[in-house]
Short mmCIF file of C-alpha atoms in Angstrom, two decimals:
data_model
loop_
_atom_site.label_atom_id
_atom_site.label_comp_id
_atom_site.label_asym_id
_atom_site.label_seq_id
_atom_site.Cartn_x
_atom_site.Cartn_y
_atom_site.Cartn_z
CA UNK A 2 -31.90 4.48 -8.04
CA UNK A 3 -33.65 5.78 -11.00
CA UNK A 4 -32.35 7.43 -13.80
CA UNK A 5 -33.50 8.78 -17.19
CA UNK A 6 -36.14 6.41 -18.52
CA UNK A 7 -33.73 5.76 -21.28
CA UNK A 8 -31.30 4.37 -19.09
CA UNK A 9 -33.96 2.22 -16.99
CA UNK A 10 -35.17 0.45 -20.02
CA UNK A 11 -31.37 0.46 -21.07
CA UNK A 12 -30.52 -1.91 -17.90
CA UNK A 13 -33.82 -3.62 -18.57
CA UNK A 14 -32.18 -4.79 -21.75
CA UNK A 15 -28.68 -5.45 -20.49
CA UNK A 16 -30.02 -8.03 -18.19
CA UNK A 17 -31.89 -9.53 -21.34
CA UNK A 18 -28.90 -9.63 -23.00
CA UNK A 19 -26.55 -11.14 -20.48
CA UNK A 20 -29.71 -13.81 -19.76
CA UNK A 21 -30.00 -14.54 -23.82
CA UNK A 22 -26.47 -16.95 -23.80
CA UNK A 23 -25.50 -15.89 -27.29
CA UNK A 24 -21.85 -16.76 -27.84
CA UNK A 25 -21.58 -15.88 -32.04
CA UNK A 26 -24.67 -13.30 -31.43
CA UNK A 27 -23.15 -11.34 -28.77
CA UNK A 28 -21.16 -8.57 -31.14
CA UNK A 29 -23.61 -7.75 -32.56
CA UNK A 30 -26.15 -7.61 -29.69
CA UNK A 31 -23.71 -5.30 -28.06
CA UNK A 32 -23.42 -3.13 -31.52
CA UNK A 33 -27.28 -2.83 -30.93
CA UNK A 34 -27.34 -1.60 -27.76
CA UNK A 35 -24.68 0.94 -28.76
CA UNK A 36 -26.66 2.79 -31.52
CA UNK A 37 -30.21 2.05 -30.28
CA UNK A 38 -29.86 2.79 -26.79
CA UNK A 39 -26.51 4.14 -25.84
CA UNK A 40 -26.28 6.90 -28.29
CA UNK A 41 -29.67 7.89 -28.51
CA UNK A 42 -30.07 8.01 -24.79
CA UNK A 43 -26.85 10.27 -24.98
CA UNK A 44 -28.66 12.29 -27.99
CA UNK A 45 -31.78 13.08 -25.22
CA UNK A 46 -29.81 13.89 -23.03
CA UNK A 47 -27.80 16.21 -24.73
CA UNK A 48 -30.98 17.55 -26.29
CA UNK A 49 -32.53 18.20 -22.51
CA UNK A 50 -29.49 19.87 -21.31
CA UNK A 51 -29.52 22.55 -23.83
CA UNK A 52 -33.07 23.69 -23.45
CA UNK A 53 -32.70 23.26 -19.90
CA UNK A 54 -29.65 25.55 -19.98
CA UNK A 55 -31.80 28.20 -22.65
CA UNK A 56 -34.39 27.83 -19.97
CA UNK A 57 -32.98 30.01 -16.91
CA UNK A 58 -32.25 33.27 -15.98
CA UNK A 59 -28.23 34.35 -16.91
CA UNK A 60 -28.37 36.15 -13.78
CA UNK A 61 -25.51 35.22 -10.95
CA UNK A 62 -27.20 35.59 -7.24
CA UNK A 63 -26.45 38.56 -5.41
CA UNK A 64 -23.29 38.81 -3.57
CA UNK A 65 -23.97 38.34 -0.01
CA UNK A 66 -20.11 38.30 2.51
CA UNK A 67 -20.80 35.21 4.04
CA UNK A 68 -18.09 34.58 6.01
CA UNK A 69 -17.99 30.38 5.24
CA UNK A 70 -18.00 31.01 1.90
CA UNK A 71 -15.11 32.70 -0.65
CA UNK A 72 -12.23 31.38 2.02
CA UNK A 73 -8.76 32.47 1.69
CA UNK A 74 -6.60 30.73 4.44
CA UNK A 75 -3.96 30.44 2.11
CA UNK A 76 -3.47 32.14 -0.93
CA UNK A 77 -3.39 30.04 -4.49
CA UNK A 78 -0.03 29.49 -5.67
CA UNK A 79 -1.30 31.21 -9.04
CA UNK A 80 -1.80 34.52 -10.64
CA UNK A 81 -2.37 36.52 -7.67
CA UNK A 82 -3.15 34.23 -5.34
CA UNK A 83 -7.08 35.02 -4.78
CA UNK A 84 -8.57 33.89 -7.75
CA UNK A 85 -9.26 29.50 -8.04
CA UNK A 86 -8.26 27.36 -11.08
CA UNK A 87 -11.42 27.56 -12.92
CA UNK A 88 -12.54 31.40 -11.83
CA UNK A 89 -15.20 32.62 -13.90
CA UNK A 90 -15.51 36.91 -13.52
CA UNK A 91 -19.31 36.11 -14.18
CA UNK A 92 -20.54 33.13 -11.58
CA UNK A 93 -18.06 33.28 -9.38
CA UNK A 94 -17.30 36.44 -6.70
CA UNK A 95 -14.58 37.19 -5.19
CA UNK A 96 -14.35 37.58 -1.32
CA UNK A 97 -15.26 40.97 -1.74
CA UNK A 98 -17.69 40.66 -4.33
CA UNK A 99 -18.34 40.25 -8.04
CA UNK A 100 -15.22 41.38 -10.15
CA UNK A 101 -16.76 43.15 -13.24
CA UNK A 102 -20.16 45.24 -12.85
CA UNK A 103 -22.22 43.45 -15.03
CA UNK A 104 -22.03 39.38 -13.61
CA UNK B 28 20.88 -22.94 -23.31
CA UNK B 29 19.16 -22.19 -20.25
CA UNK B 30 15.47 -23.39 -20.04
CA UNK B 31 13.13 -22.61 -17.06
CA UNK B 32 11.38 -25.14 -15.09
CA UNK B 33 8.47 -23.09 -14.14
CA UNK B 34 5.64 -21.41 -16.34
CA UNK B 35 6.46 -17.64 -14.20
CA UNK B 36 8.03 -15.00 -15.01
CA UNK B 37 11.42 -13.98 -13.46
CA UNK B 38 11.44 -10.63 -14.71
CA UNK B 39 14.66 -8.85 -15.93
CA UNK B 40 16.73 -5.95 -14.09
CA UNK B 41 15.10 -2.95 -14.17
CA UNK B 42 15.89 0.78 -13.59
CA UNK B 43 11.68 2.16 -14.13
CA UNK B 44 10.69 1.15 -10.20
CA UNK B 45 13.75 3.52 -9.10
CA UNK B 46 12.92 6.11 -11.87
CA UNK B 47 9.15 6.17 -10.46
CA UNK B 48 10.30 6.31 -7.19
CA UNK B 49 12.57 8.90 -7.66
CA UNK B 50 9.56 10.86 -9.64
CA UNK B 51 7.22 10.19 -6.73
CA UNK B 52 9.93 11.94 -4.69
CA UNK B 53 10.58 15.08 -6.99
CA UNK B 54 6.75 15.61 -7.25
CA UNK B 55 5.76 15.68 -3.93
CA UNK B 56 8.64 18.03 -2.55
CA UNK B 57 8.45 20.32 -5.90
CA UNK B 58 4.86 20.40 -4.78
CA UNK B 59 5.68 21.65 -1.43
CA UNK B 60 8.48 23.87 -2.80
CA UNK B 61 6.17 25.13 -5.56
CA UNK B 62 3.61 26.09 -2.42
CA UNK B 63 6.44 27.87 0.03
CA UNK B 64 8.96 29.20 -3.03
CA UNK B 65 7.08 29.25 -6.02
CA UNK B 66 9.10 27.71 -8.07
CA UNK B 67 7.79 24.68 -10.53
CA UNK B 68 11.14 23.61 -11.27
CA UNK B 69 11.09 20.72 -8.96
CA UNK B 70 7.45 19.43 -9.72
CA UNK B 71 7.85 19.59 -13.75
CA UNK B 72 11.14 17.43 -13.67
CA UNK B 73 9.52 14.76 -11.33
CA UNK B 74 6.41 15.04 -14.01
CA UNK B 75 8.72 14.56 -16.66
CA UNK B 76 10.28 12.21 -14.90
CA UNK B 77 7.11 10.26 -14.39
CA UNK B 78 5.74 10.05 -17.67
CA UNK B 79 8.68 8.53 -19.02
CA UNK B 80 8.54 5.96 -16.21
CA UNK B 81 5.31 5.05 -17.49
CA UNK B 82 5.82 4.87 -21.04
CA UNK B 83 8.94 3.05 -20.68
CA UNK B 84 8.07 0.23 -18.14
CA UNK B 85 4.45 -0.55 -19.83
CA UNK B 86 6.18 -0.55 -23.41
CA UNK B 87 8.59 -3.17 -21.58
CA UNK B 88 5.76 -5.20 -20.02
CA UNK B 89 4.37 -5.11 -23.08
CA UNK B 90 7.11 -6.69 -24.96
CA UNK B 91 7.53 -9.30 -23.03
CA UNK B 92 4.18 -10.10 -23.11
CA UNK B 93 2.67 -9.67 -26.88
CA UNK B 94 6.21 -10.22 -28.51
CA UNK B 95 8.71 -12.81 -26.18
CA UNK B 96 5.21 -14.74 -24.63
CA UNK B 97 6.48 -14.54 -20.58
CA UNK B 98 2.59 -14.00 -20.17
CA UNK B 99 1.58 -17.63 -20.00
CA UNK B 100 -1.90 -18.43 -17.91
CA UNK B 101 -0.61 -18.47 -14.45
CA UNK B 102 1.71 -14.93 -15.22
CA UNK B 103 -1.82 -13.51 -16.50
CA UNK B 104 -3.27 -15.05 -13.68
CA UNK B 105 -1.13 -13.02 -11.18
CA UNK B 106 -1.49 -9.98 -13.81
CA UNK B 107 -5.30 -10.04 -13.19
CA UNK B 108 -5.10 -10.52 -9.46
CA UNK B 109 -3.33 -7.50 -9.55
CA UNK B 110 -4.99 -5.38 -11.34
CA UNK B 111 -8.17 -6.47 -9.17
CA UNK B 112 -6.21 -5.17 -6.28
CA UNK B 113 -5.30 -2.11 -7.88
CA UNK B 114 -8.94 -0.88 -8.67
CA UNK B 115 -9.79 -2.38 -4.70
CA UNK B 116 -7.12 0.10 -3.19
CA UNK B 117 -8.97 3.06 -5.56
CA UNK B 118 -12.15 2.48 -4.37
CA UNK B 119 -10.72 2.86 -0.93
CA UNK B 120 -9.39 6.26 -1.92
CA UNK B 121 -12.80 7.31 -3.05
CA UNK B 122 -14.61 6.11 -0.10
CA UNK B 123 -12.25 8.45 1.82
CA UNK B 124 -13.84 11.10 -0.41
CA UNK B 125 -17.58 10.15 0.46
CA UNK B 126 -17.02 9.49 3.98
CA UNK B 127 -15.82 13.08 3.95
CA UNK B 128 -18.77 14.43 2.31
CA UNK B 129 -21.64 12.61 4.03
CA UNK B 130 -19.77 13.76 7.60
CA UNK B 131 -20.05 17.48 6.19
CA UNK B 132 -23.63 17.10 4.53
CA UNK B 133 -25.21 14.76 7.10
CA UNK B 134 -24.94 16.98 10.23
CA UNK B 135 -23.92 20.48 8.69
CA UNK B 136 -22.35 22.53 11.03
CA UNK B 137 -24.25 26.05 12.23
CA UNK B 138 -21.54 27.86 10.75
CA UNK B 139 -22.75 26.59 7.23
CA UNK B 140 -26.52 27.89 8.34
CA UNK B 141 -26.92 24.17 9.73
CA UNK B 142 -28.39 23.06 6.48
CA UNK B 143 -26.89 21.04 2.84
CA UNK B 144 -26.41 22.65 0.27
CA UNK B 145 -24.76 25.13 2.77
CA UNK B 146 -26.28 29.05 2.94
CA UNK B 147 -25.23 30.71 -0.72
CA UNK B 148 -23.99 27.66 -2.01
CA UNK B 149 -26.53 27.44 -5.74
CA UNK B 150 -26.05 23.68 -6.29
CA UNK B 151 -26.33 22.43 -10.42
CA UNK B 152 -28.88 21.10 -11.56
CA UNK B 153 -28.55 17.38 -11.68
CA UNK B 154 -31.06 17.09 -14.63
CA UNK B 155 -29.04 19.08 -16.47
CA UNK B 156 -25.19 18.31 -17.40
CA UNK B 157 -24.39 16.17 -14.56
CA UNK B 158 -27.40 13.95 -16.09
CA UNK B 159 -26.01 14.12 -19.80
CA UNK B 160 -22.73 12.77 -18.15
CA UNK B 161 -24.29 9.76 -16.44
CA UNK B 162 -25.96 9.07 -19.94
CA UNK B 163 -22.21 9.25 -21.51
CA UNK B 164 -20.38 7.23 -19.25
CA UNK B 165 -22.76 4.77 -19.38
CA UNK B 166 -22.68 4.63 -23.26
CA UNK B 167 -19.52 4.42 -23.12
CA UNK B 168 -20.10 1.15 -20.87
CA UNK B 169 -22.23 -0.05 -23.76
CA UNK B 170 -19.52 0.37 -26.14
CA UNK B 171 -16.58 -0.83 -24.51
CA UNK B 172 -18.42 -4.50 -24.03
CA UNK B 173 -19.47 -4.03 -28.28
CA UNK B 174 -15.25 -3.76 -27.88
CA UNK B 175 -14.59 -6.61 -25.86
CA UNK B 176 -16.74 -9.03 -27.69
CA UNK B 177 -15.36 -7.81 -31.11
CA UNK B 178 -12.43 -8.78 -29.65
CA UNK B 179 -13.40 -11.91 -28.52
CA UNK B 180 -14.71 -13.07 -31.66
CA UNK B 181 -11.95 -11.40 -34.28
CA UNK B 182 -13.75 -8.57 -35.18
CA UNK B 183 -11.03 -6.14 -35.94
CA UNK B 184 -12.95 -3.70 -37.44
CA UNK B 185 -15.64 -3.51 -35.20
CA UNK B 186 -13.16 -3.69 -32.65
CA UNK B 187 -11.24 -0.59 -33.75
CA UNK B 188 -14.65 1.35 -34.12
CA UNK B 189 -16.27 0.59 -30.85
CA UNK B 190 -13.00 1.34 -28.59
CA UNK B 191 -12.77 4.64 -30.89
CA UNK B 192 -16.33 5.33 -29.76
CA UNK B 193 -15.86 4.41 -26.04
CA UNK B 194 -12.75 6.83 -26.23
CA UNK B 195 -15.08 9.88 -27.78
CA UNK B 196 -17.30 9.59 -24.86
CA UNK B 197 -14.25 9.26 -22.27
CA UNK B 198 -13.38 12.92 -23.88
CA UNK B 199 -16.79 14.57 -24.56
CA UNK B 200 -16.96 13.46 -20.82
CA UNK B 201 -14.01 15.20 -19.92
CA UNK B 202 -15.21 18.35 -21.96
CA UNK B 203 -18.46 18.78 -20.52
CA UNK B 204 -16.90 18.62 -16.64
CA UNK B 205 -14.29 21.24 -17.82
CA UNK B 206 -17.10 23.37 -18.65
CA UNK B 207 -19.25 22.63 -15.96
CA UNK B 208 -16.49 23.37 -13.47
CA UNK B 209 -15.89 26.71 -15.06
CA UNK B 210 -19.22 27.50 -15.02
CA UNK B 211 -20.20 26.51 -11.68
CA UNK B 212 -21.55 29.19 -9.31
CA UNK B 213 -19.46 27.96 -6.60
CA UNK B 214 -15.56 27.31 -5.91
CA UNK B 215 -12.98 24.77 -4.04
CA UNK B 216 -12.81 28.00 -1.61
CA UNK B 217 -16.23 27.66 -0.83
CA UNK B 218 -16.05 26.01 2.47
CA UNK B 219 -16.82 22.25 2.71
CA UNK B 220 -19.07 22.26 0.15
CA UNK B 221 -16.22 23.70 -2.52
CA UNK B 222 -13.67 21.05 -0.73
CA UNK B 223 -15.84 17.79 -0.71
CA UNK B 224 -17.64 19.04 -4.41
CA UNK B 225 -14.17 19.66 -6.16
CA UNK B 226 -11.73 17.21 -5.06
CA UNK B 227 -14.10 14.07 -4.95
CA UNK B 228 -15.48 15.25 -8.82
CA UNK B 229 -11.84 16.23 -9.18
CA UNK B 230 -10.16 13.00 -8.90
CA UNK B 231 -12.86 11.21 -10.62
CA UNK B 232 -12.27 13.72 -14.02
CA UNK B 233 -8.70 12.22 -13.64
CA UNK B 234 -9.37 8.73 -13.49
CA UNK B 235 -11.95 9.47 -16.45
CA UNK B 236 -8.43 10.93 -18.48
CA UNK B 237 -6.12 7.99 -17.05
CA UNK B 238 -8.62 5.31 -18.26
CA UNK B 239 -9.33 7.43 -21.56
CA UNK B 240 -5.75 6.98 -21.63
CA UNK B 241 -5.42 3.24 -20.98
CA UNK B 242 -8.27 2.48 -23.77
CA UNK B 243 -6.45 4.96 -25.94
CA UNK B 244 -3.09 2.70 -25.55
CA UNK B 245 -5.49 -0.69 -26.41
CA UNK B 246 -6.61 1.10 -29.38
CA UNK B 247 -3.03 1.43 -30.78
CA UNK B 248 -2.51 -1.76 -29.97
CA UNK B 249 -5.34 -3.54 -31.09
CA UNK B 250 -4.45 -1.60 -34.55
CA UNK B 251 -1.27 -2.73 -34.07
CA UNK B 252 -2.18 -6.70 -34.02
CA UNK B 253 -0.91 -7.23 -30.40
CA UNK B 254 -4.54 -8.53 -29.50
CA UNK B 255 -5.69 -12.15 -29.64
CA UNK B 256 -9.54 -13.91 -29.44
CA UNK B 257 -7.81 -15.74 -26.63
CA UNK B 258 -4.93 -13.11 -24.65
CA UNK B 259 -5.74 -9.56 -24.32
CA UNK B 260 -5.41 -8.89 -20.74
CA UNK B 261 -4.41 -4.92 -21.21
CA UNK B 262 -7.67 -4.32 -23.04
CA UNK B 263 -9.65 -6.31 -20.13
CA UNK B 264 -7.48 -4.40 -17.37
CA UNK B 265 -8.44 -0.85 -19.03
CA UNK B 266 -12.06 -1.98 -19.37
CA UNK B 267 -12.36 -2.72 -15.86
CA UNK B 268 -10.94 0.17 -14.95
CA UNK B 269 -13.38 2.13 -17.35
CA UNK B 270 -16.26 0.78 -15.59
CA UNK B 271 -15.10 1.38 -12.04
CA UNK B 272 -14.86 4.99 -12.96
CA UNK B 273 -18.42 4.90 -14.35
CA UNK B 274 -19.63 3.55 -11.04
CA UNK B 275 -17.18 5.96 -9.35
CA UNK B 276 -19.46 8.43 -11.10
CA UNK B 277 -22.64 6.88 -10.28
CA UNK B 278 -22.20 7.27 -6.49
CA UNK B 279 -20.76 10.80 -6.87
CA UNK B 280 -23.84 11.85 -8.94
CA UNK B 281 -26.61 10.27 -6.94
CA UNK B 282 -24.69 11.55 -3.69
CA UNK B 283 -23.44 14.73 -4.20
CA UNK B 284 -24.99 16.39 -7.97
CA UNK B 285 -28.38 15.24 -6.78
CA UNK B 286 -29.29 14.05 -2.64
CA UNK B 287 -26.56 16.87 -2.41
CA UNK B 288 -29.10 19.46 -3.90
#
């Protein structure tokens, strides 16, 4: 399995570090890792996500009635019963289609 | 005085086993009255119910741990035997999860357009978010071993920082799912994909805020003194836990965020 390049050479040092038999050492081995690979790898990836996300389209795909999609065998015990917990007017339709006009 | 011959525990009398049962109970049927009547009345008092089981019955085991010692080596023993058990019956629960999503994404059904990601379902982008999450949980990995060896070798300070840190990334964790899942393109109602997506993701964002939880109890404590070099079984139970839901999260993201693309 391969994951950011950060976090391969972050396992790449783990196993260094679990191989290295420092008992005193250790703390501060582990302090290491935090700040020079942990955080920074978070920092990148933070960093990628936002251009990534600045990088699309806004634009929610056109609502097609697909009739295995927006199902409502029972109705949510909430509000009025047809919209889900985290229902966003702008990515997500309704079963008859998008609720405002501009989504 | 009465001494006892034995290094275990006999534990005294106590009413939080009934309590939590009796929560388990009120829960469950306010959740099916809440469904047919629509009343939370029911639900909220077994909640209530519930949380004070909890805080009451750990803040027992606790003092008879950390302040009357009934937590010598074989008691810890049995304690970490447990707990071991514990996480093995959770990843049980999650492999129910999986096993339902590679049965609906291996052979997808011609009502889904016979293909995964089902017709109209626009997956996320697993280099985006979902990614920044792997990187966090696994930080926070990082940090909560800089927090068990600071504990391990009396550094309170370091200690205190670390689990701090490791507690951060439990909630910017947290955060970034709650936005992702109201920004997602899709729904739970969105057939199979919806289902499998939102309640295997689902459960894992709550074992993400009940081991956020469990580190956020060590950190009181371990302000509080109640940790040792030698004894500090809670802190190793929530750390375990912490890293079986950041392995939890591994599967889910290599099987669903991204072969699920």
């Amino acid at each position: 399995m391969a994951l950011s390049p950060t976090a391969v050479a972050a396992r790449r040092v783990f196993a260094a570090a679990a191989h290295s038999g420092q008992e005193g050492g250790s703390v501060r081995t582990w302090k290491i890792l935090s700040f020079v690979v942990a955080m920074p790898g978070v920092a990148l990836c933070m960093a990628n996500a936002y251009l990534k996300m600045h990088a699309h389209s806004h634009d929610a795909p056109e609502f097609v009635p697909y009739a295995h999609l927006q199902l409502r065998t029972k109705r949510f015990p909430w509000g009025d019963g047809n919209h889900s917990l985290f229902h966003n007017p702008h990515t997500n339709a309704l079963p008859d289609g998008y609720e405002s006009p501009h989504h | 005085m009465t001494h006892q011959a034995h290094a275990y525990h006999m534990v005294d009398p106590s009413p939080w086993p009934l309590t939590g049962a009796v929560a388990a109970l009120l829960m469950t049927s306010g959740l099916a009255v809440w469904f047919h009547f629509h009343s939370t009345t029911l639900m909220a008092l077994g909640t209530v119910l519930l949380l004070l089981t909890m805080y009451q019955w750990w803040r027992d085991i606790i003092r008879e741990g950390t302040f009357q010692g009934h937590h010598t080596p074989p008691v810890q023993k049995g304690l970490r035997y447990g707990m071991i058990l514990f996480i093995t019956s959770e990843v049980f629960f999650f492999l129910g999860f999986f096993w339902a999503f590679y049965h609906a994404s291996l052979a997808p059904t011609p009502e889904l357009g016979g293909c995964w990601p089902p017709t109209g379902i626009t997956t996320l982008d697993p280099f985006e978010v979902p990614l920044l999450n792997t990187a966090v949980l696994l930080a926070s990995g990082v940090t909560v071993t800089w927090a068990h060896h600071s504990i391990m070798e009396g550094e309170r300070k370091q200690a205190i920082h670390s689990l701090t840190l490791t507690i951060l990334l439990g909630f910017y964790f947290t955060f970034l799912q709650g936005l992702e899942y109201y920004d997602a393109p899709f729904t739970i109602a969105d057939g199979v994909y919806g289902s499998t997506f939102f309640v295997a993701t689902g459960f894992h964002g709550l074992h993400v805020i009940i081991g956020s939880t469990f580190l956020a109890v060590c950190l009181l404590r371990q302000i509080r003194y109640h940790f040792t070099s030698e004894h500090h079984f809670g802190f190793e139970a929530a750390a375990w836990y912490w890293h079986f839901v950041d392995v939890v999260w591994l599967f889910l993201y290599i099987s669903i965020y991204w072969w699920g693309s």
